[in-house]
Every structure is written in C-alpha cells, then in structure tokens.
PDB file of C-alpha atoms in Angstrom:
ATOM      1  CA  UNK K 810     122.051  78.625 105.444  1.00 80.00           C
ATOM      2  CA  UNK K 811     125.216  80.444 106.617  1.00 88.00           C
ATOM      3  CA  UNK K 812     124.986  82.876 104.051  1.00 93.00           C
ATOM      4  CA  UNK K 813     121.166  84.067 105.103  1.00 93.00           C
ATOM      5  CA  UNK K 814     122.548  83.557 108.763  1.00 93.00           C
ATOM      6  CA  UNK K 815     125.400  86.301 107.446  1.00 95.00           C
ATOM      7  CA  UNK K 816     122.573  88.106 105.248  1.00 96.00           C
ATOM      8  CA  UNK K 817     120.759  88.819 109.008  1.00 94.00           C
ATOM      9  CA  UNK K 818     123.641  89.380 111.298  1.00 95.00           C
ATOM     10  CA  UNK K 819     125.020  92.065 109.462  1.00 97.00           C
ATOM     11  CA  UNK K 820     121.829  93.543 108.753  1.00 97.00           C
ATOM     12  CA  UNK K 821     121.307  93.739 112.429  1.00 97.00           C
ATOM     13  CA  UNK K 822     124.476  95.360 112.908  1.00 97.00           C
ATOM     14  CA  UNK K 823     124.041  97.650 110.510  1.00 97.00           C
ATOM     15  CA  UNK K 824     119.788  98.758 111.227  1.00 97.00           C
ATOM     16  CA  UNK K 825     120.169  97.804 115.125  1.00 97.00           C
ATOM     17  CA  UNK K 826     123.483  99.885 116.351  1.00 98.00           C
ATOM     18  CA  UNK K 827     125.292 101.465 113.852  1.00 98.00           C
ATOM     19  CA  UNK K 828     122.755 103.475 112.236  1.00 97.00           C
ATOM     20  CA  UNK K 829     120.891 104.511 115.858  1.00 97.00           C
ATOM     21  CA  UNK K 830     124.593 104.910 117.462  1.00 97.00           C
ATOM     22  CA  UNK K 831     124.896 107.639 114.191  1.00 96.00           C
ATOM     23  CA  UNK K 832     121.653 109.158 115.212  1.00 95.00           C
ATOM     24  CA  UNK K 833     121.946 109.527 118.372  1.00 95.00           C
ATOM     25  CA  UNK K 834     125.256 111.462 117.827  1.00 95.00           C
ATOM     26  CA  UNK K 835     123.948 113.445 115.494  1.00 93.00           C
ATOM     27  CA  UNK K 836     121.040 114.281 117.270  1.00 90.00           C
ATOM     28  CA  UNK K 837     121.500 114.875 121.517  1.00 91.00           C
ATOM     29  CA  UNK K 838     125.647 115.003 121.356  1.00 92.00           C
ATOM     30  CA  UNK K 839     126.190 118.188 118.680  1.00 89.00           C
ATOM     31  CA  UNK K 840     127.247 120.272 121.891  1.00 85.00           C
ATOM     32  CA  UNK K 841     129.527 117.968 123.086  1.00 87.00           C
ATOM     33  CA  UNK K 842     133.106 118.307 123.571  1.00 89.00           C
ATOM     34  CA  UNK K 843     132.852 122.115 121.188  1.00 83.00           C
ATOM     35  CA  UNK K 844     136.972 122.526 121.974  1.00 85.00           C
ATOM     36  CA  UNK K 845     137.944 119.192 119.751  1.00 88.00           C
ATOM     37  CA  UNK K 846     137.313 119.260 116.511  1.00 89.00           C
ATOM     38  CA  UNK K 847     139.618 116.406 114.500  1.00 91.00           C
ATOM     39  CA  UNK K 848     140.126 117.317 110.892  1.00 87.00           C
ATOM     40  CA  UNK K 849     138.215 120.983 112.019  1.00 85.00           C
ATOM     41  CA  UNK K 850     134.901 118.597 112.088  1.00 87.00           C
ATOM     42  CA  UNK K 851     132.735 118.115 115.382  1.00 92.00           C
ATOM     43  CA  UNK K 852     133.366 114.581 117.011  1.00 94.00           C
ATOM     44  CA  UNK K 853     129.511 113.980 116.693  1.00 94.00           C
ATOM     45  CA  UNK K 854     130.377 114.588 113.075  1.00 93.00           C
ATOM     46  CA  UNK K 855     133.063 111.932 113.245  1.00 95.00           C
ATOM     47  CA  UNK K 856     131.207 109.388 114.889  1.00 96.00           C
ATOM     48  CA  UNK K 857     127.820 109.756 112.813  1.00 95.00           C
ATOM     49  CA  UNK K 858     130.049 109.932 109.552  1.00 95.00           C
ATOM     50  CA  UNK K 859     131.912 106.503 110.244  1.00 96.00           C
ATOM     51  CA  UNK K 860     128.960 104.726 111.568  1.00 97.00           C
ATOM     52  CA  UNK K 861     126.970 105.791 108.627  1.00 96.00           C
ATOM     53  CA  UNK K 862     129.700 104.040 106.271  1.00 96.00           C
ATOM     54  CA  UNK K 863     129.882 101.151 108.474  1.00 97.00           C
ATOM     55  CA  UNK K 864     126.563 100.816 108.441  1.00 97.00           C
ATOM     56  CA  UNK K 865     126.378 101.048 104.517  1.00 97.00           C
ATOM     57  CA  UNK K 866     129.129  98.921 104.235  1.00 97.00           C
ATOM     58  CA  UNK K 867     127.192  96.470 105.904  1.00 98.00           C
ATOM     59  CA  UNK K 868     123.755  96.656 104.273  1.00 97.00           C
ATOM     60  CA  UNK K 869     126.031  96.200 100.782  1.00 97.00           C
ATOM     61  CA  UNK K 870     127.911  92.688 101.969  1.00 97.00           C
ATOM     62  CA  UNK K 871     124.501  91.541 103.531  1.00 97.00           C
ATOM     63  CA  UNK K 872     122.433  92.753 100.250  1.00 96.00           C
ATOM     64  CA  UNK K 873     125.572  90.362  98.553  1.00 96.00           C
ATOM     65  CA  UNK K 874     124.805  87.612 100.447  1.00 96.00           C
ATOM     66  CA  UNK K 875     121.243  86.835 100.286  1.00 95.00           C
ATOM     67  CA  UNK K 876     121.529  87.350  96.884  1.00 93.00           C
ATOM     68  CA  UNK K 877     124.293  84.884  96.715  1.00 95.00           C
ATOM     69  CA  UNK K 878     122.122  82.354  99.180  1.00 93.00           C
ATOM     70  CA  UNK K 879     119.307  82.677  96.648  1.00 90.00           C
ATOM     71  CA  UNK K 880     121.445  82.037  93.457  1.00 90.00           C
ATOM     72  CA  UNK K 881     121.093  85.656  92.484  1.00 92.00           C
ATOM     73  CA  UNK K 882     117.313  84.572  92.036  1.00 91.00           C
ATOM     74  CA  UNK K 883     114.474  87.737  92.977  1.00 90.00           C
ATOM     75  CA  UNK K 884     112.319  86.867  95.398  1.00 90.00           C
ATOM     76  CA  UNK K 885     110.587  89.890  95.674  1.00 88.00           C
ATOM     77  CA  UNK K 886     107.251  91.016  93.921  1.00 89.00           C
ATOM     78  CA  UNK K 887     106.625  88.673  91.121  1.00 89.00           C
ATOM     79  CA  UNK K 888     108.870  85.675  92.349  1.00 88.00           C
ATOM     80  CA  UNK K 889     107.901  82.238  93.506  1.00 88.00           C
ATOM     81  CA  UNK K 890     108.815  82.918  97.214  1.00 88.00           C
ATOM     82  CA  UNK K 891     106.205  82.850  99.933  1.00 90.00           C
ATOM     83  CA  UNK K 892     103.678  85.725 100.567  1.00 93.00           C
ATOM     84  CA  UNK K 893     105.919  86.868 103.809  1.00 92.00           C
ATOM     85  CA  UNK K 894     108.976  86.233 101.898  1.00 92.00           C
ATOM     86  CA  UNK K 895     107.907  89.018  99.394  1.00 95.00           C
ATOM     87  CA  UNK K 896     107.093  91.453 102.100  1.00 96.00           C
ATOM     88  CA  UNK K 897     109.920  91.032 103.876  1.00 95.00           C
ATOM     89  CA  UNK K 898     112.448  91.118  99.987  1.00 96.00           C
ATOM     90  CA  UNK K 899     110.217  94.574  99.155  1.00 97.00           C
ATOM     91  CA  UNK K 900     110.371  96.463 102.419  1.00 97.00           C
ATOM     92  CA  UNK K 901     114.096  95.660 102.631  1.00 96.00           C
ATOM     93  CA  UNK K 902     114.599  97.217  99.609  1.00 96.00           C
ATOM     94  CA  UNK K 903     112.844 100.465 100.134  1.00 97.00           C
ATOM     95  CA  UNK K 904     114.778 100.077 103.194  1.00 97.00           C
ATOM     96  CA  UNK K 905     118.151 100.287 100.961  1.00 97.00           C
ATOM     97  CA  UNK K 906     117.370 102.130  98.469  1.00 96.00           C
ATOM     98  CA  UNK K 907     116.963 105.101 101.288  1.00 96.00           C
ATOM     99  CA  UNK K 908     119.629 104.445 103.398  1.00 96.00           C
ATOM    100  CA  UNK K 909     122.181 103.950  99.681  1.00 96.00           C
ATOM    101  CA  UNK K 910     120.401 107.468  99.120  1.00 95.00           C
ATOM    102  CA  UNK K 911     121.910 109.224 102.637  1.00 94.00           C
ATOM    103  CA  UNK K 912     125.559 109.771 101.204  1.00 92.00           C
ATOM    104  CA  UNK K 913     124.808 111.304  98.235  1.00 91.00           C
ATOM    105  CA  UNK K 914     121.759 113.457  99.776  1.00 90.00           C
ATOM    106  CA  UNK K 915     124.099 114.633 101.997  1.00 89.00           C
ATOM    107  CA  UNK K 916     127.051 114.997  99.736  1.00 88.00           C
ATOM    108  CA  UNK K 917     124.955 117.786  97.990  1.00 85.00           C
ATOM    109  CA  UNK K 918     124.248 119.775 101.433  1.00 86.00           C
ATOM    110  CA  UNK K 919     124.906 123.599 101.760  1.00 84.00           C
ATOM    111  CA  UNK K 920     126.336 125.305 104.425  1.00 85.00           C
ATOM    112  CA  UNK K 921     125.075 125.426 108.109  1.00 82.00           C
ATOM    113  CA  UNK K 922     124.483 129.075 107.837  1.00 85.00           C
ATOM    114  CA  UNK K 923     122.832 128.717 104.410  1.00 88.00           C
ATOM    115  CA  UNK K 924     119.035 129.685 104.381  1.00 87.00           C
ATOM    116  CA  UNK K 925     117.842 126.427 103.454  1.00 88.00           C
ATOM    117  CA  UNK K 926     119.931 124.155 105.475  1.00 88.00           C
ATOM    118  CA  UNK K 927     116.845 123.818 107.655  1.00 88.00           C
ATOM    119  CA  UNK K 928     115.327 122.046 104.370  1.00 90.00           C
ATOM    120  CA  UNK K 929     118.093 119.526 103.931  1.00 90.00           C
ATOM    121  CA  UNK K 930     118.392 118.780 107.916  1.00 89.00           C
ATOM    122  CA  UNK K 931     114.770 117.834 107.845  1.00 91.00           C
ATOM    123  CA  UNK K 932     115.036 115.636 104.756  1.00 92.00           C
ATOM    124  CA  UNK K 933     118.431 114.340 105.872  1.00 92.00           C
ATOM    125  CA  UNK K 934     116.230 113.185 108.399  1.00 91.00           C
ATOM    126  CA  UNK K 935     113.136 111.891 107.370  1.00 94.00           C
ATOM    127  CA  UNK K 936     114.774 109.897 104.699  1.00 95.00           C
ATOM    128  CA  UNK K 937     116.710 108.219 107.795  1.00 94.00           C
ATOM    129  CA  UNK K 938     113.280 107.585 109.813  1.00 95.00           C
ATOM    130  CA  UNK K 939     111.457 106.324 107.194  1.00 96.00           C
ATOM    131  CA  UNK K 940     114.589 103.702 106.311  1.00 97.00           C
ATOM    132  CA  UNK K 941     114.704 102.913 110.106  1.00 97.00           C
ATOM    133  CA  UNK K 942     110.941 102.127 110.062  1.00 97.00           C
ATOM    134  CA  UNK K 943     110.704  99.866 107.166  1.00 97.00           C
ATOM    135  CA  UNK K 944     114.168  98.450 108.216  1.00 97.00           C
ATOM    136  CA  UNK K 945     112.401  97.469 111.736  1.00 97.00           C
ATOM    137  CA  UNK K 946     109.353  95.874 109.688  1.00 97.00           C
ATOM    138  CA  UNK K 947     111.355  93.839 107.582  1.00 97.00           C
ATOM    139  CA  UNK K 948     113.464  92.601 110.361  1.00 96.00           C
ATOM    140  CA  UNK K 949     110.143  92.074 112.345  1.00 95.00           C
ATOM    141  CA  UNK K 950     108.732  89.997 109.602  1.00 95.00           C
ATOM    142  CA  UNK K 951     111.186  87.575 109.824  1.00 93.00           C
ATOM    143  CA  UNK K 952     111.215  87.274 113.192  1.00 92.00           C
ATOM    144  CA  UNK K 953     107.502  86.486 113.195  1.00 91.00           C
ATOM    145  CA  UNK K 954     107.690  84.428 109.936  1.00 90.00           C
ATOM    146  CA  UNK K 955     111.108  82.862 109.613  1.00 88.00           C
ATOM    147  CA  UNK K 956     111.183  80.446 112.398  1.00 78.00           C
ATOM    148  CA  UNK K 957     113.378  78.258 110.743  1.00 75.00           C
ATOM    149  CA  UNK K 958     116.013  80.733 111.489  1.00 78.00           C
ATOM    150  CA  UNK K 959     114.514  82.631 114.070  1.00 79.00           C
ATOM    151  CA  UNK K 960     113.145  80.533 116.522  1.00 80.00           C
ATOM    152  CA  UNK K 961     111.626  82.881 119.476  1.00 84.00           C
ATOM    153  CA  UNK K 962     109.258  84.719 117.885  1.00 86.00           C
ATOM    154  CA  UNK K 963     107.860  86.727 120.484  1.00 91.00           C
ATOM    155  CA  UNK K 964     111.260  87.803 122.263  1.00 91.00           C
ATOM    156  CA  UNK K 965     112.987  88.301 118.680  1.00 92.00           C
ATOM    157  CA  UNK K 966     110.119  90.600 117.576  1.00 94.00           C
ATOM    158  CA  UNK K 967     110.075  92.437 121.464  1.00 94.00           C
ATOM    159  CA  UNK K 968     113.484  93.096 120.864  1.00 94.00           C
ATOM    160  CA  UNK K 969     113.614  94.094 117.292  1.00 95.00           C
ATOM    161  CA  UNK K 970     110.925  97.034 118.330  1.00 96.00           C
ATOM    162  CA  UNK K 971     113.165  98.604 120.679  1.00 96.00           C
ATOM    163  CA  UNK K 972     116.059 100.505 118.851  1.00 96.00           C
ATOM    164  CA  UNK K 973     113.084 102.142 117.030  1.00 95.00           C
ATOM    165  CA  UNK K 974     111.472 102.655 120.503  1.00 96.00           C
ATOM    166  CA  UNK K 975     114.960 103.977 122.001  1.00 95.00           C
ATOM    167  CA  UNK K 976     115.137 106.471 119.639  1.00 94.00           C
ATOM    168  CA  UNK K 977     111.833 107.619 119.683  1.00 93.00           C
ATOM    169  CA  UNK K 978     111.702 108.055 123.769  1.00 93.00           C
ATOM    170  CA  UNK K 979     114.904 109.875 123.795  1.00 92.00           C
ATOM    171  CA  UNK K 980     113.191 112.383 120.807  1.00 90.00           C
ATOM    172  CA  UNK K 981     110.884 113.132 122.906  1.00 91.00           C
ATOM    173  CA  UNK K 982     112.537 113.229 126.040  1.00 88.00           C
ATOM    174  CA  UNK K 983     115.223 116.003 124.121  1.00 85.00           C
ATOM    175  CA  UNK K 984     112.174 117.660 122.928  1.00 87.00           C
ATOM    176  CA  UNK K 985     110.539 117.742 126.416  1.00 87.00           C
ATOM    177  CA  UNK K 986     114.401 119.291 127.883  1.00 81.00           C
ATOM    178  CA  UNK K 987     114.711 121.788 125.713  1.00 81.00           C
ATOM    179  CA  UNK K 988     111.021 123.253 126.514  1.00 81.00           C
ATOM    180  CA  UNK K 989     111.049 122.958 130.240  1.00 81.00           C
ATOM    181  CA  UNK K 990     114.648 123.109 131.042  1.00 77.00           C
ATOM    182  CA  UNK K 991     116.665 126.845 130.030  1.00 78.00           C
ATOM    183  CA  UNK K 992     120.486 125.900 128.881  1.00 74.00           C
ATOM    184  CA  UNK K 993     123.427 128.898 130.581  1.00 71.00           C
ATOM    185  CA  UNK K 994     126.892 129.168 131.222  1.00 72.00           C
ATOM    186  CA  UNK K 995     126.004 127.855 134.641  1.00 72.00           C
ATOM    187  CA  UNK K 996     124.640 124.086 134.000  1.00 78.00           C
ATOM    188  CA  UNK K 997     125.185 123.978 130.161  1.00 79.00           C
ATOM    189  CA  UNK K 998     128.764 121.665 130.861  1.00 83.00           C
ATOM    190  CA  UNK K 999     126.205 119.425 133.323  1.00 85.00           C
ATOM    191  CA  UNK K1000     123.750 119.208 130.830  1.00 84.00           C
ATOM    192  CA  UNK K1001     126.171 117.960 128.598  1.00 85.00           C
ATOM    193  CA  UNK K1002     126.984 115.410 130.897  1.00 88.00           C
ATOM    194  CA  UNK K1003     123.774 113.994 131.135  1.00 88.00           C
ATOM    195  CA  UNK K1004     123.296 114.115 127.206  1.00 89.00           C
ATOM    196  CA  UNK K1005     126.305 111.359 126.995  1.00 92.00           C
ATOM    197  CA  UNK K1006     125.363 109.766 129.436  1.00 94.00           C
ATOM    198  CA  UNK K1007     122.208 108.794 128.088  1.00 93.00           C
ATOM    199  CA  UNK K1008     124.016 108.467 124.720  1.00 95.00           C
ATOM    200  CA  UNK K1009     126.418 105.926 126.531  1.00 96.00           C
ATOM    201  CA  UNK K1010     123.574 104.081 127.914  1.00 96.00           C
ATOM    202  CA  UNK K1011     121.301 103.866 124.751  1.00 96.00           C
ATOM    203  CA  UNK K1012     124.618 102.597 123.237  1.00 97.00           C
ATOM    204  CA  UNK K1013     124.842  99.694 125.220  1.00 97.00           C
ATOM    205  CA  UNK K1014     121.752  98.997 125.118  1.00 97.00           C
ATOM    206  CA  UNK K1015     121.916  98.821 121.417  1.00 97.00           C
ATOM    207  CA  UNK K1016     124.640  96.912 121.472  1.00 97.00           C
ATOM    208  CA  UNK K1017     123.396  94.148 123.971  1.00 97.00           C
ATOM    209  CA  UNK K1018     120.074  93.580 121.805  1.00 96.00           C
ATOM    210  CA  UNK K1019     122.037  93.535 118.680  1.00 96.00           C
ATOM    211  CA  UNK K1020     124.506  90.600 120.036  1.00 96.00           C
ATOM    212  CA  UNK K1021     121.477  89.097 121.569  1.00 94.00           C
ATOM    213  CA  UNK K1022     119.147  88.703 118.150  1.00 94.00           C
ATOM    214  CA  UNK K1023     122.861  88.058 116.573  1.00 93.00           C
ATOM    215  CA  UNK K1024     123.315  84.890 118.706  1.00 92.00           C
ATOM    216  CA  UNK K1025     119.628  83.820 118.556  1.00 90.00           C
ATOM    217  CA  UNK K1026     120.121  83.859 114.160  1.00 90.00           C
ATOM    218  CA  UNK K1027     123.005  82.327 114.745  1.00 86.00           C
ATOM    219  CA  UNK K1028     121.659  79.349 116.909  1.00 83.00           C
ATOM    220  CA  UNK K1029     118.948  78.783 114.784  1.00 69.00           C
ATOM    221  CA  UNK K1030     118.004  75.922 112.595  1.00 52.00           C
TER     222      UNK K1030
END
C-alpha cells in the first residue's frame, strides 16, 4: 500500500503543480523580468525548463512504483484488474507517453524567428493540454473509484478539477487582456506586475490543493 500511496503522491506533484507552475510561466510570465537572463535564457525559460524535468522525474519514479506495487504485473487493457482499474492504467499511460514525448518534441524546435516556430509552439502545446486532460481523468477516476485509498470522493474529485480549471480561467482571462487592454511604455512594467501576481497566486493555490489531496492519499486506508 505505501508504494501506490507513493505511486499517487508523486503523480500529484508532478500533474497538480509542477507541470501547471511550468505553464503558467511559460504562458502569462514571458515578459517578465526581460533585463535577467541566467545562462542568456529568459527566467520563464528557467522555471518552465526545471519544472518540466521535475515533473518528468516524477511521473518516471511514480510509473516505477505502481509497477513495483503490482509485481511488474499489467493491469491495463487485457489484465484481470477491475473495469475502473483499466481506465484509470490506460488513460495514465496516454497521459505519459505525451508528457515522456515533451523533451524530445522540444529538443527538435527551431528558432523563435524561424517561420514555422508558430507550428511547434502550438504543438508544444497541445501535446501538453491533451496530457493535462487525460492526466486530470485518470486522477479523477481514482478519486471516484479508489476509495480504499481515497476516501472523500466528492472533495478529492472537486479538487482534482481545479488545476485544469485554473489554467483554463487564466487562458481566457490573458486572452480577454490582450483584446481589451493596449500594452505601452506607460503601464507595460504594471501590467507585468499584475501578470505575477496572478502567477504567484495560482501557485499557491496549486500548491495548497496538491498538499491537500497529498495528505488525504496519505491518510487513507
């Protein structure tokens, strides 16, 4: 049981802050602090970078230990394990196999001023939704189906939804800025401002649901 309880916590760690904490960088903060650039990289570029390899890191030792948990047994399509448990072994791995995917999609990526950067930002991207959606439906599933180990259903699932959610709101709420509001010398370094601020916020926030669904695994049966 400690192993699948090690097999979830780091899987939340890895789908619930790191990987939103890289987005969230990567997307709102690219403006941000334009005068320091550590190893001539942006310090979104930093922080999305390490988080990303944290985050992979992760998924690897977690992927280890349910396997380990299970006796190196499948329980995906085909196994013995219960209809749910199936789902939940399937979608995870699509989930991987998209997020192990990232570093080398990205590892093949021309430069910024390269006519078809706009290709690979937009399947840089994609690929990373799509992981973060089946990621949230596997980690839903057991919520709703693994009470043994996850015990309050409704709150676990509530709370599982809402890095997804986070993200999404604060998409649209950059989309919605950028329309209505016109960036100038005047309030760009306010704008700013408010950008990490929200990134700050949406951090924490991150961070207090991942400790929270951390401690309710780990209190479980």
């Amino acid at each position: 049981m400690r192993l699948i309880k090690a097999h979830a916590i780091l899987m939340l760690l890895a789908w619930f802050f790191f990987i939103p904490t890289a987005a969230m960088f990567a997307r709102f903060l690219r403006a941000s602090w334009p005068t320091l650039k550590p190893g001539g990289m942006m310090i979104w570029f930093h922080v999305h970078r390490t988080c990303t390899t944290l985050a992979i890191i992760l998924t690897i030792a977690s992927f280890i230990c349910i396997f380990t948990a299970n006796n190196w047994n499948w329980t995906g399509s085909g196994s013995q394990s219960s209809k749910w448990g199936k789902t939940h072994t399937m979608v995870g791995i699509f989930a991987l196999g998209l997020c192990w995917m990232q570093p080398f999609i990205s590892a093949l990526r021309c430069n910024p001023s390269h006519p078809r950067r706009p290709y690979f930002n937009w399947a840089h991207r994609g690929i990373g939704v799509t992981a973060m959606i089946l990621a949230t439906t596997t980690v839903c599933i057991a919520a709703d189906h693994f009470l043994g180990l996850w015990p309050h259903r409704v709150t676990q699932v509530t709370l599982s939804l809402m890095p997804l959610t986070l993200i999404i709101l604060l998409s649209i709420l950059s989309i919605l800025f950028k329309k209505f509001v016109e960036v100038d010398e005047l309030n760009v370094e306010k704008i700013n401002g408010i950008r990490e601020l929200t990134v700050y916020l949406g951090v924490i926030v991150l961070a207090s649901i991942t400790v929270t669904l951390s401690v309710f695994v780990g209190i479980g049966a």
